[in-house]
Amino acid sequence: MIHLQLAQDPKLTLVVSMYKVEEYLGEFLSSLSVQKFNQPEVEIIFVNDGSPDNSSAIVADWLNSSHFQGRVLNKENGGLSSARNLGIDEARGEWITFPDPDDILSNNYLEVLLQRIAESDARSSLITTNIQFYDDKNNEVNDTHPLRSKFDKKFRIVNLERHPNYIHLSAATGIYRVAKIRNLKLRFEEEVKPNFEDGVFTAKYLLNFKNPTISLLGNAIYYYRRREDGSSMVQTAWSKKDKYTTLPKYGYLNLLKFAKKNKGYIPEWMQNTILYDIFWFLREDDRIHSGCSNVPAEWAREFHRLISKALNYIDASTIEDFNVTKTHWHHRQMLLFGYKKLARTHTETSVNSLETETGLVRLRYCYGSTQPSEEFRARGRKIMPTHATRRAYTLLGKTLLTERIVWLPAAGTLSLRLDEEKVPLRLGGYEDKPYDATPARMWKELARQELPEIYGKGINHAQALVDSRTKTSPDSVRYQRPKKSIRPHELLLTLQKEFAQSMLHRLNDLFNFPERINDYSAEEVALATGLARKKETKFMLRNAWILVDRDIQANDNAEHLYRYIYNNRPDINAWFAIRKDSKDWERLAKEGFKLVDFGSLEYFLLLRNSINLISSQVDHYIVNPFERGARGGYPWKFTFLQHGITQNNVSRWLNGKPIELFVTASKHEFTDLTMENSEYRFTSKEVQLTGFPRFDRLYNLSSQRPKQDLLLLMPTWRRSLLGDQINDGNLRSKIDAFSNSKYAKAYEQLLGSSELRDYAQKNGLKIGFMPHPNMSPYLKDFTVPNYVEIYSYETSNVQDLILRSKVCITDYSSVAFDAAYAGTPVVYYQFDQQEFYDGTHVFRKGNWDYSKNGLGPVCLSLQEIMQSLNQISNNGFNFSSLYSERLQYTFGTRHGESCRNVVQAVEDLRSPVKYKNSYKLIQ
């Protein structure tokens, strides 16, 4: 123990637990060094929790040269809780707090804290500071913590019994009375892990105050580090068994039992504390890249059992009215209908979407484990829904809530009976029904005026939810681009004179807008919107269809569909969008494509006047091309052509996309997307089995293929190997760890193997390697023999390569369907199955099974690949009977009519549904 004797008992003790934080200690200690306070008022205790690095020595050196009174305690590794408990035993301060050594304190942190301690009376049970996120990847501070609304003022004090939403869970930003902790013999509970130990400690501490009050210091900021490598305990917790078993048992359930035993009831603020933590499970499972997507079934079963027990202690009204932070309505219903025993069997109904072109209206309601009986009526007669599905809302593989989604005719009076009782039909979204009537809401809704000053504003929690604020470092201000001086009238007048001649391509030069619309200021968006509304613009772009593959690349379904429209439907005002600096621009221009520079002012004007946006991609930059300052919604309907056939569960990615026509090409995916009780929201209204536009060319050329001289490897991408987006587009930066990745090594081994080389030579084949476009930045990084030809999507036509191929090796890529459609045998090389489905990619396993449904053998090693290749060549490079049957089931009769089918489906989006199709009468 390194000990520094204190002259007097301090006001505040900081207990800092250290374990493998040497990398971050410097910034933490620097933030301490600039603090201003009277030396006797603060002591700092560093607890070295058996850390194998040099943290202890670094801190000891720092203490010798700093103005802090402090010491270093060394102990065997026992975990964060045991280290903090040792600090409690050694603390001499009146108050105590527990900052983490990988975080940072604002320059005024201790000054503000000590001032509040000096002013505190017996009313303050706990003092809390304002937590903000510090991303060490880009050195940015983000004021986006879910509980940030508590700190919208420099200071406030709240009574938790009166304001139960003002919960606190962090010991790092909590300042506690030491005497109270010792009187209660309160400890951090070591069995509560991998997190929530702070929540249990704080809740038990506050539970022993008759009127627990919290002082909130908005101007004392604690910068919580989000590590770039994701190595913090909070970031890695989702992969640990304790998160799903130990934490619910010793964290939630034991805390609730403790409160019930010692208090006689569960205070609402404590219920909110536990609900706040539980909702993180639902949010995490909802994420596209989720840490809990691959949780073992045994862990999940125990989690559901424990959560069900815990929620028996929590009031249904607290769950339904939970507004500590913004929470999805469906998440609250999942807890209510999935775990609680409710008298009602279903939610209220929501009639929330009316399509004026088709004359159909969407009705929704949710239910738990038991589906109510239904009776739909229109114009007094029983009818069947025109389109319908049931969407499952799941948590760790268990369905907690089911949403019934139906489309009905909107031309007659509708009614609905559930379990033989007529139910109200609410026009609009699902409604939150608050259980408390706040003064502000009563005055606003009943008196149509703001709450008079004479009654006091009080705390308006909903109003206090503030927008996120970003700055580049804790003490700097975010840079803003200077506004331009613009005269809209002069520009619009110029537009009237020049528009006909410019044919769009001169507008950027005329008006000096930023090069890309995502760089527009709100003022520039407003001006561009004005240009888009001019009659000259609207005349030229009326009823436009925009087709786009990637912003930087064509050669996918949108290009093939545009070519069909160009050659067969000159009545359609179709445009193809791609960046002018793309390698495909000149090729398409020579072919006669009507091109628009993706992201330019011309593209903005086109978007504001189009009726259809059609793309093989559904990324954010495609479906939400301009957000800043653009009002009035989007005029187009979005058609998703897909880049490849959907094999896996991508519901968490696609459900939130504004897809109004979903193009499919196989029976499997059509069924998966529209089947009832799946996790998808789509019905047969949105999903159409048309075939992919690019399949038409494969079909037409498959009977007259060129010389087949290629053994083609076409692996898909891995999200973990991609860097940040470049310019909000499809391009990604590279990461340093790629060369040592399992992905790179596996394909270098395969491509460099003598077995594959000898097989190719024996069968007169060249070896080609063409990874997914997302992996194109790494093409030059692969170490492969000279005889391997590397192809890029930017410079090669993928269909021509498939038609040249005698066999195609892929992994999880849907390119296998393209190859099989053209008659090329397929082999799946899946050396990383477990990692691929660990939640880091954009999808999870669906109903499609590569072994049961795949169009070729699944191989896990080089040896298995060679065995499969030999079987294929021995069969004359034809499909075996097994895979021929699967091919027939997948596609049915192959044809060259996909483009025509898609165009018809797009046109049908704005066609009224015929009476006999919308009114499905029940006799």
Coordinates of N, CA, C and O in Angstrom, one line a residue, residues 42 45 71 90 130 134 163 244 326 351 354 413 440 449 474 532 560 572 609 661 673 680 689 717 768 777 801 873:
V42 N -10.4 17.1 -0.6 CA -10.5 15.9 -1.5 C -9.4 14.9 -1.2 O -8.2 15.2 -1.1
I45 N -8.5 7.6 -3.7 CA -8.0 6.3 -3.5 C -8.0 5.5 -4.8 O -9.0 5.2 -5.3
R71 N -3.7 7.8 -2.2 CA -2.9 6.6 -2.0 C -3.3 5.6 -3.0 O -4.4 5.7 -3.7
E90 N -11.8 2.2 3.3 CA -10.6 3.1 3.5 C -11.0 4.6 3.4 O -10.2 5.4 3.8
N130 N -23.6 15.1 -14.7 CA -24.1 14.9 -16.1 C -23.1 14.1 -16.9 O -22.0 14.4 -17.2
Y134 N -17.9 10.0 -24.7 CA -16.7 10.4 -25.4 C -16.3 9.2 -26.3 O -15.9 8.2 -25.8
H163 N -41.2 12.6 -8.4 CA -40.7 12.5 -9.8 C -40.0 11.2 -10.0 O -38.7 11.2 -10.1
Y244 N -27.5 -12.9 -18.9 CA -28.9 -13.4 -19.1 C -29.3 -14.3 -17.9 O -30.5 -14.7 -17.9
K326 N -37.1 7.7 -24.1 CA -37.9 7.3 -25.2 C -37.9 5.8 -25.4 O -36.9 5.2 -25.5
V351 N -55.8 2.3 -37.3 CA -56.0 2.4 -38.7 C -55.1 3.5 -39.2 O -55.4 4.7 -39.0
L354 N -53.6 5.0 -45.4 CA -54.6 5.0 -46.5 C -53.9 5.3 -47.8 O -53.3 6.3 -47.9
T413 N -67.9 1.5 -45.1 CA -67.7 1.6 -43.7 C -67.2 0.3 -43.2 O -67.7 -0.8 -43.5
A440 N -49.1 20.7 -16.7 CA -48.8 21.2 -18.1 C -49.8 20.6 -19.1 O -50.3 21.3 -19.9
Q449 N -54.2 26.5 -23.1 CA -53.2 27.5 -22.8 C -52.1 26.9 -22.0 O -52.2 25.8 -21.4
P474 N -14.0 17.8 -25.6 CA -14.7 18.4 -24.4 C -14.7 19.9 -24.3 O -15.6 20.5 -23.7
A532 N -37.2 23.1 -57.3 CA -37.9 21.9 -57.7 C -39.4 22.1 -58.0 O -40.0 21.4 -58.8
H560 N -30.3 -3.2 -65.4 CA -31.0 -4.1 -66.4 C -32.4 -3.6 -66.6 O -33.0 -3.7 -67.7
I572 N -42.3 6.0 -70.5 CA -41.9 6.2 -69.1 C -40.7 7.2 -69.0 O -39.7 7.0 -69.7
N609 N -39.5 15.5 -57.7 CA -40.5 15.5 -58.7 C -40.8 14.1 -59.2 O -41.6 13.9 -60.2
L661 N -42.8 -1.7 -52.7 CA -42.8 -2.8 -53.6 C -41.5 -3.6 -53.4 O -40.4 -3.0 -53.5
L673 N -40.9 -13.9 -46.5 CA -41.2 -12.5 -46.3 C -42.7 -12.3 -46.0 O -43.1 -11.3 -45.4
Y680 N -41.1 -10.4 -40.2 CA -41.3 -9.4 -41.2 C -42.7 -8.7 -41.1 O -43.6 -9.4 -40.7
L689 N -43.5 -11.7 -56.5 CA -42.6 -12.7 -57.1 C -42.6 -12.5 -58.6 O -43.3 -13.1 -59.4
W717 N -19.1 -10.3 -48.3 CA -18.4 -9.4 -47.4 C -18.6 -9.7 -46.0 O -19.4 -10.6 -45.6
G768 N -10.5 -17.6 -61.2 CA -10.8 -16.2 -61.0 C -11.3 -15.9 -59.7 O -12.0 -16.7 -59.0
P777 N -11.9 -2.5 -51.7 CA -10.7 -1.8 -51.3 C -9.5 -2.7 -51.0 O -8.3 -2.2 -50.9
L801 N -18.8 -13.2 -66.5 CA -17.9 -14.1 -65.8 C -18.7 -15.3 -65.3 O -18.2 -16.5 -65.4
S873 N -17.1 -32.3 -61.5 CA -16.5 -32.6 -62.7 C -16.8 -34.0 -63.2 O -16.9 -34.3 -64.4

